[in-house]
Amino acid sequence: MPIVKFILSRTWIWSWVAAAGAFMMVMALTQGRGASELAYAALSFGAFAAIVGLGQMLVITLGPGNVDLSIPATMTLAGTLALKTMGSDPNTAILGFTVAIGVGILAGMMNFALIYLLRLPPIIATLAASLIFQSIAIWSNRGLRIKPPEGLADFATGRTFGLPNVALVGLGLSILVWIVLERTVFGRWLLAAGQNLRAARLAGIPVEFVRATTYITVAVFASIAGFFLSSFSGGAALNMGQEYLLTSIAVVVIGGTSIAGGMSNVPGVWGASLFMFLVVSMLNSYGLGAGVRMMLTGTIIIGIVIAASTRRTRA
Amino acid sequence: MIRLFATHRILLPVVSLAVLLAATFYMQPRAMSYFGVNLLFNLAVPIALATVAQMMIIMVNDIDLSLGAFVSLVACVTATFLHDTPVLGVAILAGLIVAYAGIGALIHRFDLPAIVVTLGMSFVWGGLAVMILPSPGGAAPTWLRSLMTVKPPLLPMAVVAAILIAGLTHLLIMRSGIGTVLRGVGGNATSVVRAGWPVLRLKAGAYGLAGFFGVLSGMALVGLTTAADANIALRYTLLSIAGVILGGGEFVGGRVSAVGAVIGALTLALAASFLSFMRLSPDWQIGAQGAILILVLTARLIFTRRDKEQS
């Protein structure tokens, strides 16, 4: 059956299967109660992971060694500065959003400047930059606990057509990324640079422009996630980005994007983001302690990576 | 002069450390004593051991994002099992080293991305640590405590330990036959295979060595702090990577330096003390560490680039 073959040949299908599996496991325990609530929560929390995951995916697509470790710091900085600017005043949501985007653009430019001008490996460059972003966030956040403006908080926690607004934002960004990757010249450039940087450069592709744009995009995505996350959770906190460093890389790999670069997978990032949330709620609902939960999460991630690699070698 | 720096890669880390040390003594002359130097470098011992562990992984072209969680787990085991039931404690620590070697073999066998596998392992180590020690506590074994607080003549313990670690790993990695082959795996794995070496076992060996030094790091940390916590060493992951790079190591090609890695770790540890002597607001301390990192790497870039232009 060609349809089945087509579906099975998509690498993103596995992350969705895994997410559905985790969903079923929770439902088996609750005998089907709370299905819509769980799906709603998964979409809300998964959206943040998906947004930062999309950015990380673009960077990883650039090829081996490319990864952004400054995502958590950028999220925190964007959330902190945006909330500080808005100062809980109503009707300042647009202003705050602009500040967040500005932080993202500056952070991305700083990262790329270190990579390009100082020839630093991206891991070290984004790591060093993240220390500086963190300091700025600590300095500007001192003892402040500013609530987001009411309208913005309502938007971040609210829903439209039964879907969480943050999930709709994430969906919009995903469609944008998908169109850019699959239907534009820039997307082709990005994939070409990821597959073979030297060949891409010799073919006349402005690879440094592509890399700069990608590093700025990941920082802007992190800022958007940070902006909505701080509005969603009633204020910015210095550790709010922490868990997204691991999450952003994990969802990219589980979603079927090649860690060797040159191949992106947008739907997979969503499947993996939902899966990451659902696994935690599954382990939670089975009443496991924090330690066991972490251990199983790690084992599952490694298991999926091994499964994906054996599939790759067979194909 | 520039030529000198470019041909002897170890010089730049040494000079960075010397400059930072001179600046620290200038800011705080009282630190220039047996006791002062020991205080400055005390916490550098576990960081140096963790950096050497990270170096083993970077040597074979991988990167370990689980090291901080692993050192934390070792610290928890040391403060509980090794203290209460030494035999069981030693067995667990040995088991952890074997597990590390196993991960290396797994990564090589299935050609997995090390960055992702170690990321997953950081959850596993972290989970185990939380299970062993849900809240901060435990106690350091007496012998470990006295080993870490020993006062050798002439030089403080921290300096003696750093010299020992640097010397022994230098012999192991740069001088011994197996060390050369291990660096060869990072340089060109295919040619090592062609030369008839079992790369799977070599890679497992490199990871095993990393596990061994990770265990030493966790034990040294508990010897200093006398108690443990599941999150005690999480920042070691980033510190150790930065230490290896500061010490002149490269991410690819098996180009690492054992002495450089230890010096890099000392520089990072000293940077923290230096910044607090400068009365820098604590808000900016983390950022200033990032700035120091960027500064040293910029210096390295200038030297290597000049060298290329001249030759």
XYZ file of C-alpha atoms in Angstrom:
626
model
C 0.000 0.000 0.000
C 1.683 3.198 -1.170
C -0.044 5.311 1.478
C 1.334 3.224 4.337
C 4.771 3.216 2.742
C 4.624 6.990 2.352
C 3.694 7.480 5.996
C 6.308 5.062 7.309
C 9.017 6.721 5.256
C 8.451 10.037 7.044
C 10.878 10.301 9.938
C 8.525 12.553 11.874
C 5.881 9.871 12.203
C 7.793 8.119 14.982
C 7.749 11.069 17.342
C 3.989 11.359 16.833
C 3.527 7.640 17.432
C 5.563 7.969 20.627
C 3.497 10.985 21.734
C 0.260 9.095 21.052
C 1.621 6.123 22.977
C 2.400 8.246 26.009
C -1.080 9.814 25.752
C -2.686 6.356 25.715
C -0.651 5.277 28.733
C -2.037 8.156 30.777
C -5.558 7.496 29.531
C -5.270 3.811 30.441
C -4.663 4.869 34.018
C -7.471 7.428 34.232
C -9.869 5.227 32.184
C -10.257 7.958 29.606
C -11.111 10.753 31.993
C -9.491 14.142 31.444
C -8.457 13.411 27.850
C -9.218 16.901 26.553
C -7.583 18.569 29.574
C -4.411 16.549 29.029
C -4.346 17.311 25.325
C -4.854 21.003 26.095
C -2.017 21.071 28.637
C 0.270 19.173 26.263
C -0.422 21.713 23.509
C 0.212 24.663 25.862
C 3.461 23.442 27.366
C 4.563 21.661 24.212
C 4.251 24.956 22.315
C 7.142 26.530 24.238
C 9.345 23.499 23.605
C 8.321 23.511 19.947
C 9.146 27.205 19.451
C 12.673 26.926 20.900
C 13.034 23.527 19.214
C 12.300 25.052 15.780
C 15.076 27.582 16.308
C 17.506 24.935 17.512
C 16.534 22.787 14.535
C 17.560 25.503 12.094
C 20.936 25.883 13.817
C 21.558 22.122 13.950
C 20.653 21.963 10.246
C 23.680 24.203 9.605
C 25.891 21.189 10.154
C 28.100 19.462 12.727
C 29.221 21.629 15.631
C 26.422 24.135 15.202
C 24.260 24.385 18.289
C 22.960 27.287 20.353
C 23.601 26.878 24.079
C 22.442 30.417 24.867
C 18.724 29.685 24.378
C 17.868 29.619 28.124
C 19.736 32.860 28.813
C 18.144 34.577 25.814
C 14.679 33.455 26.933
C 15.235 34.789 30.428
C 16.714 38.061 29.212
C 13.908 38.684 26.716
C 11.202 37.852 29.262
C 12.819 39.992 31.960
C 13.437 43.074 29.835
C 10.021 42.884 28.166
C 8.176 42.672 31.486
C 10.291 45.470 32.928
C 9.489 47.724 29.976
C 5.784 46.989 30.177
C 5.717 47.450 33.936
C 2.277 45.811 34.200
C 0.694 48.765 32.357
C -2.239 47.797 30.169
C -1.967 48.175 26.397
C 1.808 47.790 26.357
C 1.823 44.254 24.986
C 3.027 45.380 21.535
C 5.818 47.423 23.103
C 6.914 44.458 25.217
C 6.841 42.155 22.230
C 8.989 44.596 20.267
C 11.491 44.714 23.136
C 11.624 40.916 23.231
C 12.222 40.695 19.483
C 14.909 43.379 19.786
C 16.650 41.404 22.522
C 16.537 38.347 20.284
C 18.063 40.158 17.315
C 20.858 41.654 19.450
C 21.584 38.336 21.181
C 21.719 36.511 17.854
C 24.038 39.152 16.389
C 26.309 38.893 19.410
C 26.461 35.093 19.081
C 27.264 35.242 15.416
C 29.815 38.030 15.881
C 31.719 35.780 18.292
C 31.497 32.841 15.904
C 32.430 34.779 12.783
C 34.872 37.423 13.982
C 36.639 35.378 16.648
C 36.320 32.056 14.782
C 35.065 30.444 17.988
C 33.339 27.058 17.864
C 29.587 27.810 18.209
C 29.394 25.787 21.434
C 31.979 27.994 23.151
C 30.722 31.224 21.571
C 27.097 30.733 22.607
C 28.214 29.485 26.016
C 30.320 32.583 26.676
C 27.577 34.856 25.339
C 24.980 33.135 27.508
C 27.020 33.986 30.614
C 26.862 37.641 29.627
C 23.117 37.532 28.826
C 22.542 35.876 32.188
C 24.399 38.673 33.965
C 22.356 41.353 32.230
C 19.165 39.518 33.196
C 20.268 39.216 36.840
C 21.209 42.883 36.942
C 17.932 44.096 35.465
C 15.789 41.644 37.387
C 17.085 42.490 40.866
C 14.385 41.882 43.399
C 11.688 42.709 40.910
C 8.708 40.537 40.348
C 6.716 42.350 37.704
C 3.422 40.908 36.632
C 2.582 40.920 32.937
C -0.179 43.323 31.829
C -3.583 41.732 32.326
C -4.576 41.587 28.683
C -1.316 39.894 27.725
C -1.556 37.364 30.565
C -5.119 36.580 29.454
C -3.927 36.073 25.901
C -1.019 33.825 26.902
C -3.206 31.578 29.038
C -6.322 31.854 26.880
C -7.684 29.904 23.943
C -9.122 30.514 20.506
C -11.290 27.945 18.677
C -10.587 25.591 21.579
C -6.820 25.700 21.021
C -4.363 27.396 23.404
C -3.194 30.738 22.009
C 0.466 29.881 22.634
C 0.021 26.724 20.558
C -1.431 28.844 17.743
C 1.597 31.151 17.926
C 3.860 28.089 17.768
C 1.860 26.684 14.881
C 2.153 29.954 12.967
C 5.917 29.986 13.439
C 6.131 26.323 12.383
C 4.250 27.000 9.156
C 6.535 29.956 8.510
C 9.661 27.840 9.071
C 8.254 25.039 6.935
C 7.495 27.400 4.044
C 10.938 29.005 4.271
C 12.684 25.632 4.345
C 10.665 23.889 1.658
C 9.576 26.636 -0.675
C 12.175 29.413 -0.686
C 15.677 29.874 -2.011
C 16.875 30.723 1.479
C 15.698 27.340 2.738
C 17.634 25.583 -0.029
C 20.720 27.624 0.858
C 20.396 26.621 4.497
C 20.086 22.910 3.684
C 22.944 23.099 1.187
C 25.215 24.819 3.712
C 24.370 22.103 6.240
C 25.137 19.280 3.846
C 28.488 20.594 2.713
C 29.619 24.057 3.726
C 32.552 24.138 1.345
C 30.578 22.954 -1.634
C 27.846 25.463 -0.833
C 30.368 28.291 -0.658
C 31.959 27.273 -3.952
C 28.521 27.135 -5.543
C 28.180 30.835 -4.782
C 25.789 30.599 -1.845
C 26.334 33.445 0.643
C 26.940 30.989 3.474
C 27.976 33.576 6.063
C 24.719 35.449 5.430
C 22.799 32.192 5.855
C 24.607 31.383 9.109
C 24.094 34.906 10.480
C 20.378 34.836 9.673
C 20.030 31.403 11.291
C 21.758 32.397 14.523
C 19.619 35.546 14.728
C 16.467 33.519 14.020
C 17.137 31.032 16.822
C 17.657 33.887 19.278
C 14.447 35.619 18.126
C 12.505 32.358 18.530
C 13.961 31.929 22.014
C 12.920 35.515 22.807
C 9.375 34.917 21.593
C 9.190 31.770 23.742
C 10.612 33.687 26.715
C 8.155 36.548 26.222
C 5.113 34.287 26.152
C 6.423 31.969 28.863
C 6.870 34.853 31.295
C 3.387 36.161 30.409
C 2.000 32.643 30.737
C 3.497 31.997 34.162
C 2.743 35.417 35.658
C 6.247 36.881 35.592
C 9.839 36.283 34.564
C 12.133 34.191 36.740
C 15.887 33.881 36.420
C 15.752 30.107 36.028
C 12.757 30.011 33.707
C 14.789 29.031 30.636
C 16.886 26.384 32.360
C 15.084 23.237 31.287
C 14.821 24.406 27.681
C 18.507 23.825 26.914
C 18.107 20.061 27.087
C 14.557 20.141 25.761
C 15.438 22.174 22.674
C 18.143 19.720 21.594
C 16.151 16.637 22.577
C 13.029 17.581 20.577
C 15.112 18.241 17.469
C 16.782 14.836 17.592
C 13.706 12.855 18.629
C 11.781 14.659 15.901
C 13.970 13.069 13.261
C 16.163 16.008 12.239
C 19.631 14.783 11.346
C 22.215 15.800 13.934
C 24.771 15.740 11.118
C 22.980 18.690 9.545
C 21.467 19.419 6.179
C 18.078 17.934 6.930
C 15.227 19.568 8.843
C 11.958 18.186 10.082
C 9.274 20.620 11.237
C 6.369 18.238 12.093
C 8.769 16.035 14.042
C 9.659 18.877 16.386
C 5.985 19.193 17.327
C 5.539 15.458 17.844
C 8.642 15.361 20.017
C 7.583 18.420 22.030
C 4.208 16.855 22.815
C 5.957 13.576 23.585
C 8.377 15.202 26.032
C 5.491 16.738 27.980
C 3.333 13.618 27.828
C 6.126 11.344 29.031
C 6.546 13.468 32.137
C 2.794 13.504 32.795
C 2.656 9.754 32.182
C 5.428 9.075 34.701
C 3.767 11.545 37.069
C 0.369 9.915 36.845
C 1.924 6.542 37.602
C 3.069 8.123 40.850
C 6.813 7.851 40.259
C 9.244 10.016 42.196
C 11.276 12.812 40.661
C 14.434 10.674 40.475
C 12.836 7.731 38.664
C 11.045 10.158 36.356
C 14.308 11.814 35.301
C 16.034 8.468 34.835
C 13.280 7.099 32.634
C 13.145 10.314 30.585
C 16.865 10.013 29.879
C 16.628 6.317 29.051
C 13.711 6.924 26.691
C 15.620 9.692 24.853
C 18.640 7.429 24.359
C 16.422 4.509 23.361
C 14.759 6.619 20.658
C 18.122 7.814 19.341
C 19.362 4.206 19.100
C 16.135 3.080 17.429
C 16.419 5.926 14.926
C 20.022 4.993 14.132
C 19.304 1.317 13.469
C 16.466 2.335 11.147
C 18.898 4.613 9.346
C 21.455 1.865 8.778
C 18.854 -0.564 7.474
C 17.455 1.898 4.986
C 57.596 36.590 20.150
C 54.324 35.926 18.374
C 56.055 33.056 16.634
C 56.940 31.642 20.008
C 53.328 31.691 21.175
C 52.088 30.089 17.988
C 54.552 27.217 17.999
C 54.242 26.539 21.726
C 50.491 26.351 22.277
C 50.948 25.786 25.986
C 52.441 29.269 26.476
C 49.198 31.188 26.110
C 47.310 29.326 28.875
C 50.370 29.686 31.120
C 50.623 33.416 30.474
C 46.854 33.891 30.966
C 47.057 32.192 34.344
C 50.177 34.157 35.332
C 48.596 37.496 34.392
C 45.412 36.680 36.277
C 47.418 35.506 39.285
C 49.563 38.660 39.264
C 46.431 40.816 39.053
C 44.880 38.910 41.957
C 47.975 39.383 44.129
C 48.050 43.054 43.187
C 44.432 43.507 44.239
C 44.818 41.454 47.397
C 48.486 41.139 48.509
C 47.457 39.074 51.521
C 46.492 36.240 49.177
C 50.209 35.829 48.442
C 50.785 33.242 51.172
C 50.609 29.509 51.711
C 47.152 29.829 53.205
C 45.934 32.394 50.670
C 46.990 30.390 47.633
C 45.352 27.297 49.081
C 42.088 29.188 49.496
C 42.300 30.588 45.965
C 42.820 27.206 44.337
C 41.097 24.841 46.747
C 37.956 24.355 44.671
C 40.069 24.161 41.517
C 41.094 20.562 42.289
C 37.715 18.941 41.487
C 37.279 21.327 38.531
C 40.699 20.329 37.186
C 39.809 16.636 37.488
C 36.491 17.201 35.716
C 38.296 19.143 32.985
C 40.710 16.243 32.452
C 37.677 13.938 32.211
C 36.109 16.196 29.582
C 39.451 16.292 27.750
C 39.375 12.492 27.363
C 36.041 12.782 25.553
C 37.015 15.797 23.421
C 40.203 13.892 22.530
C 38.114 11.352 20.594
C 36.064 14.113 18.902
C 33.014 13.797 21.153
C 31.625 16.108 23.785
C 30.178 15.183 27.167
C 27.179 17.192 28.338
C 26.503 14.843 31.260
C 29.736 15.383 33.161
C 28.290 17.833 35.699
C 25.416 15.486 36.518
C 27.837 12.550 36.709
C 30.180 14.339 39.136
C 27.140 15.272 41.250
C 26.060 11.627 41.322
C 29.571 10.528 42.351
C 29.525 13.150 45.086
C 26.206 11.768 46.351
C 27.524 8.183 46.304
C 30.714 9.270 48.092
C 28.839 11.124 50.811
C 26.462 8.223 51.464
C 27.582 4.716 50.417
C 31.344 5.281 50.496
C 30.979 6.804 53.958
C 28.565 4.244 55.442
C 29.510 1.018 53.649
C 32.928 1.517 51.973
C 32.958 -1.805 50.105
C 29.576 -1.214 48.508
C 30.606 2.387 47.767
C 33.746 1.327 45.923
C 31.731 -1.235 43.964
C 29.192 1.401 42.908
C 31.905 3.829 41.819
C 33.643 1.075 39.832
C 30.294 0.244 38.266
C 29.860 3.877 37.231
C 33.237 3.854 35.461
C 32.250 0.683 33.612
C 28.944 2.326 32.673
C 30.858 5.271 31.208
C 32.993 2.923 29.115
C 29.793 1.209 28.011
C 28.334 4.499 26.816
C 31.469 5.100 24.770
C 31.106 1.692 23.162
C 27.395 2.304 22.516
C 28.072 5.663 20.868
C 30.692 4.121 18.610
C 28.792 0.916 17.837
C 25.615 2.666 16.658
C 27.394 5.778 15.407
C 25.245 7.945 17.708
C 25.668 11.677 18.251
C 27.561 11.940 21.550
C 25.998 15.310 22.335
C 22.511 13.741 22.440
C 23.412 10.512 24.220
C 25.303 12.343 26.962
C 22.415 14.781 27.216
C 20.116 11.834 27.863
C 22.621 10.361 30.312
C 22.616 13.636 32.250
C 18.946 12.912 33.049
C 19.841 9.379 34.128
C 22.722 10.469 36.385
C 20.633 13.336 37.776
C 17.729 11.003 38.494
C 19.973 8.512 40.299
C 21.527 11.328 42.335
C 18.098 12.565 43.423
C 17.126 9.022 44.401
C 20.265 8.572 46.502
C 20.181 11.978 48.145
C 16.775 13.687 47.831
C 17.918 16.537 50.080
C 21.427 17.922 50.637
C 23.351 15.963 53.239
C 25.607 12.990 53.759
C 29.115 13.073 55.132
C 32.618 12.809 53.723
C 34.649 9.705 54.604
C 37.267 10.716 57.179
C 40.259 9.597 55.088
C 39.004 11.628 52.131
C 38.511 14.679 54.298
C 42.037 14.452 55.701
C 43.466 13.822 52.223
C 41.874 16.993 50.862
C 42.905 19.120 53.852
C 46.472 17.792 54.117
C 49.125 20.512 54.497
C 52.256 19.485 52.591
C 55.460 21.478 53.221
C 56.432 24.337 50.857
C 53.459 24.221 48.485
C 49.754 24.141 49.399
C 47.777 20.970 48.728
C 45.822 22.485 45.813
C 49.010 23.373 43.923
C 50.626 20.003 44.601
C 47.461 18.240 43.463
C 47.262 20.317 40.279
C 50.909 19.529 39.415
C 50.341 15.830 40.094
C 47.181 15.680 37.982
C 48.802 17.586 35.122
C 51.988 15.485 35.245
C 50.274 12.099 35.398
C 47.726 12.817 32.663
C 50.499 14.295 30.512
C 52.424 11.024 30.812
C 49.279 9.018 30.112
C 48.009 11.003 27.124
C 51.017 12.604 25.492
C 53.854 10.201 26.262
C 52.424 6.692 26.443
C 51.735 4.508 23.413
C 48.055 4.049 24.201
C 47.625 7.807 24.679
C 49.030 8.450 21.230
C 46.648 5.943 19.664
C 43.723 7.494 21.570
C 44.597 10.912 20.203
C 44.855 9.242 16.824
C 41.198 8.185 17.099
C 40.325 11.870 17.308
C 42.754 12.757 14.538
C 41.738 10.183 11.980
C 39.692 7.215 13.157
C 39.811 5.515 9.763
C 43.583 5.354 9.683
C 43.612 3.970 13.216
C 41.257 1.210 12.034
C 43.486 0.512 9.017
C 46.455 0.239 11.342
C 44.636 -2.644 12.981
C 43.452 -1.060 16.225
C 40.043 -1.949 17.690
C 38.470 1.530 17.712
C 35.422 0.303 19.618
C 37.612 -0.704 22.545
C 39.720 2.442 22.283
C 36.644 4.639 22.425
C 35.281 2.687 25.361
C 38.691 3.172 26.974
C 38.615 6.934 26.462
C 35.143 7.107 27.999
C 36.255 4.834 30.825
C 39.146 7.184 31.571
C 36.687 10.088 31.561
C 34.512 8.177 34.026
C 37.550 7.489 36.202
C 38.521 11.156 36.387
C 34.869 12.106 36.868
C 34.776 9.797 39.900
C 37.970 11.370 41.268
C 36.445 14.821 40.738
C 33.290 13.973 42.684
C 35.293 12.428 45.516
C 37.632 15.426 45.732
C 34.617 17.735 45.797
C 33.035 15.891 48.717
C 36.388 15.880 50.519
C 36.322 19.671 50.351
C 32.649 20.373 50.982
C 32.091 17.465 53.465
C 28.537 17.044 52.185
C 26.795 16.490 48.878
C 23.691 17.502 46.981
C 22.165 16.170 43.763
C 22.898 19.474 41.978
C 26.286 20.174 43.540
C 28.378 20.055 40.358
C 25.956 20.770 37.507
C 27.980 23.793 36.389
C 31.027 21.535 35.877
C 29.727 20.516 32.460
C 30.266 23.984 31.038
C 33.318 24.759 33.195
C 35.087 21.623 32.002
C 34.419 22.334 28.322
C 35.626 25.906 28.740
C 38.695 24.664 30.655
C 39.743 22.290 27.873
C 39.380 25.005 25.225
C 41.155 27.617 27.375
C 44.013 25.160 27.796
C 44.615 25.057 24.066
C 42.473 22.049 23.157
C 40.416 21.860 19.990
C 37.019 20.245 19.472
C 38.191 18.110 16.558
C 41.343 16.362 15.525
C 42.446 14.928 18.864
C 44.407 18.105 19.595
C 44.308 18.377 23.367
C 46.798 19.236 26.055
C 46.703 17.659 29.489
C 48.805 20.338 31.157
C 46.826 23.030 29.333
C 43.506 21.576 30.515
C 44.598 21.707 34.155
C 45.875 25.275 33.708
C 42.604 26.211 32.000
C 40.663 24.855 34.983
C 42.882 26.796 37.424
C 42.353 29.977 35.372
C 38.568 29.578 35.506
C 38.626 28.919 39.255
C 40.917 31.889 39.832
C 38.726 34.146 37.688
C 35.909 33.757 40.220
C 38.151 34.781 43.148
C 39.683 37.634 41.152
C 36.283 39.074 40.338
C 35.198 39.044 43.947
C 38.461 40.799 44.926
C 37.645 43.445 42.336
C 34.497 44.170 44.365
C 32.536 43.611 41.196
C 28.821 43.463 41.908
C 27.765 39.802 42.097
C 25.303 40.559 39.289
C 28.147 40.831 36.825
C 30.376 38.007 38.016
C 28.954 35.370 35.693
C 29.139 37.758 32.762
C 32.718 38.716 33.571
C 33.680 35.037 33.473
C 32.217 34.875 29.993
C 34.174 37.997 29.061
C 37.448 36.489 30.338
C 36.775 33.392 28.260
C 36.205 35.507 25.148
C 39.327 37.579 25.884
C 41.671 34.598 26.151
C 40.270 33.010 23.014
C 40.664 36.299 21.151
C 44.312 36.356 22.182
C 44.717 32.839 20.866
C 43.139 33.791 17.567
C 45.536 36.720 17.137
C 48.560 34.497 17.686
C 47.495 31.661 15.434
C 46.455 34.017 12.646
C 49.689 36.032 12.735
C 51.592 32.797 12.490
C 49.728 31.780 9.362
C 50.396 35.161 7.754
C 54.101 34.911 8.443
C 54.623 31.413 7.184
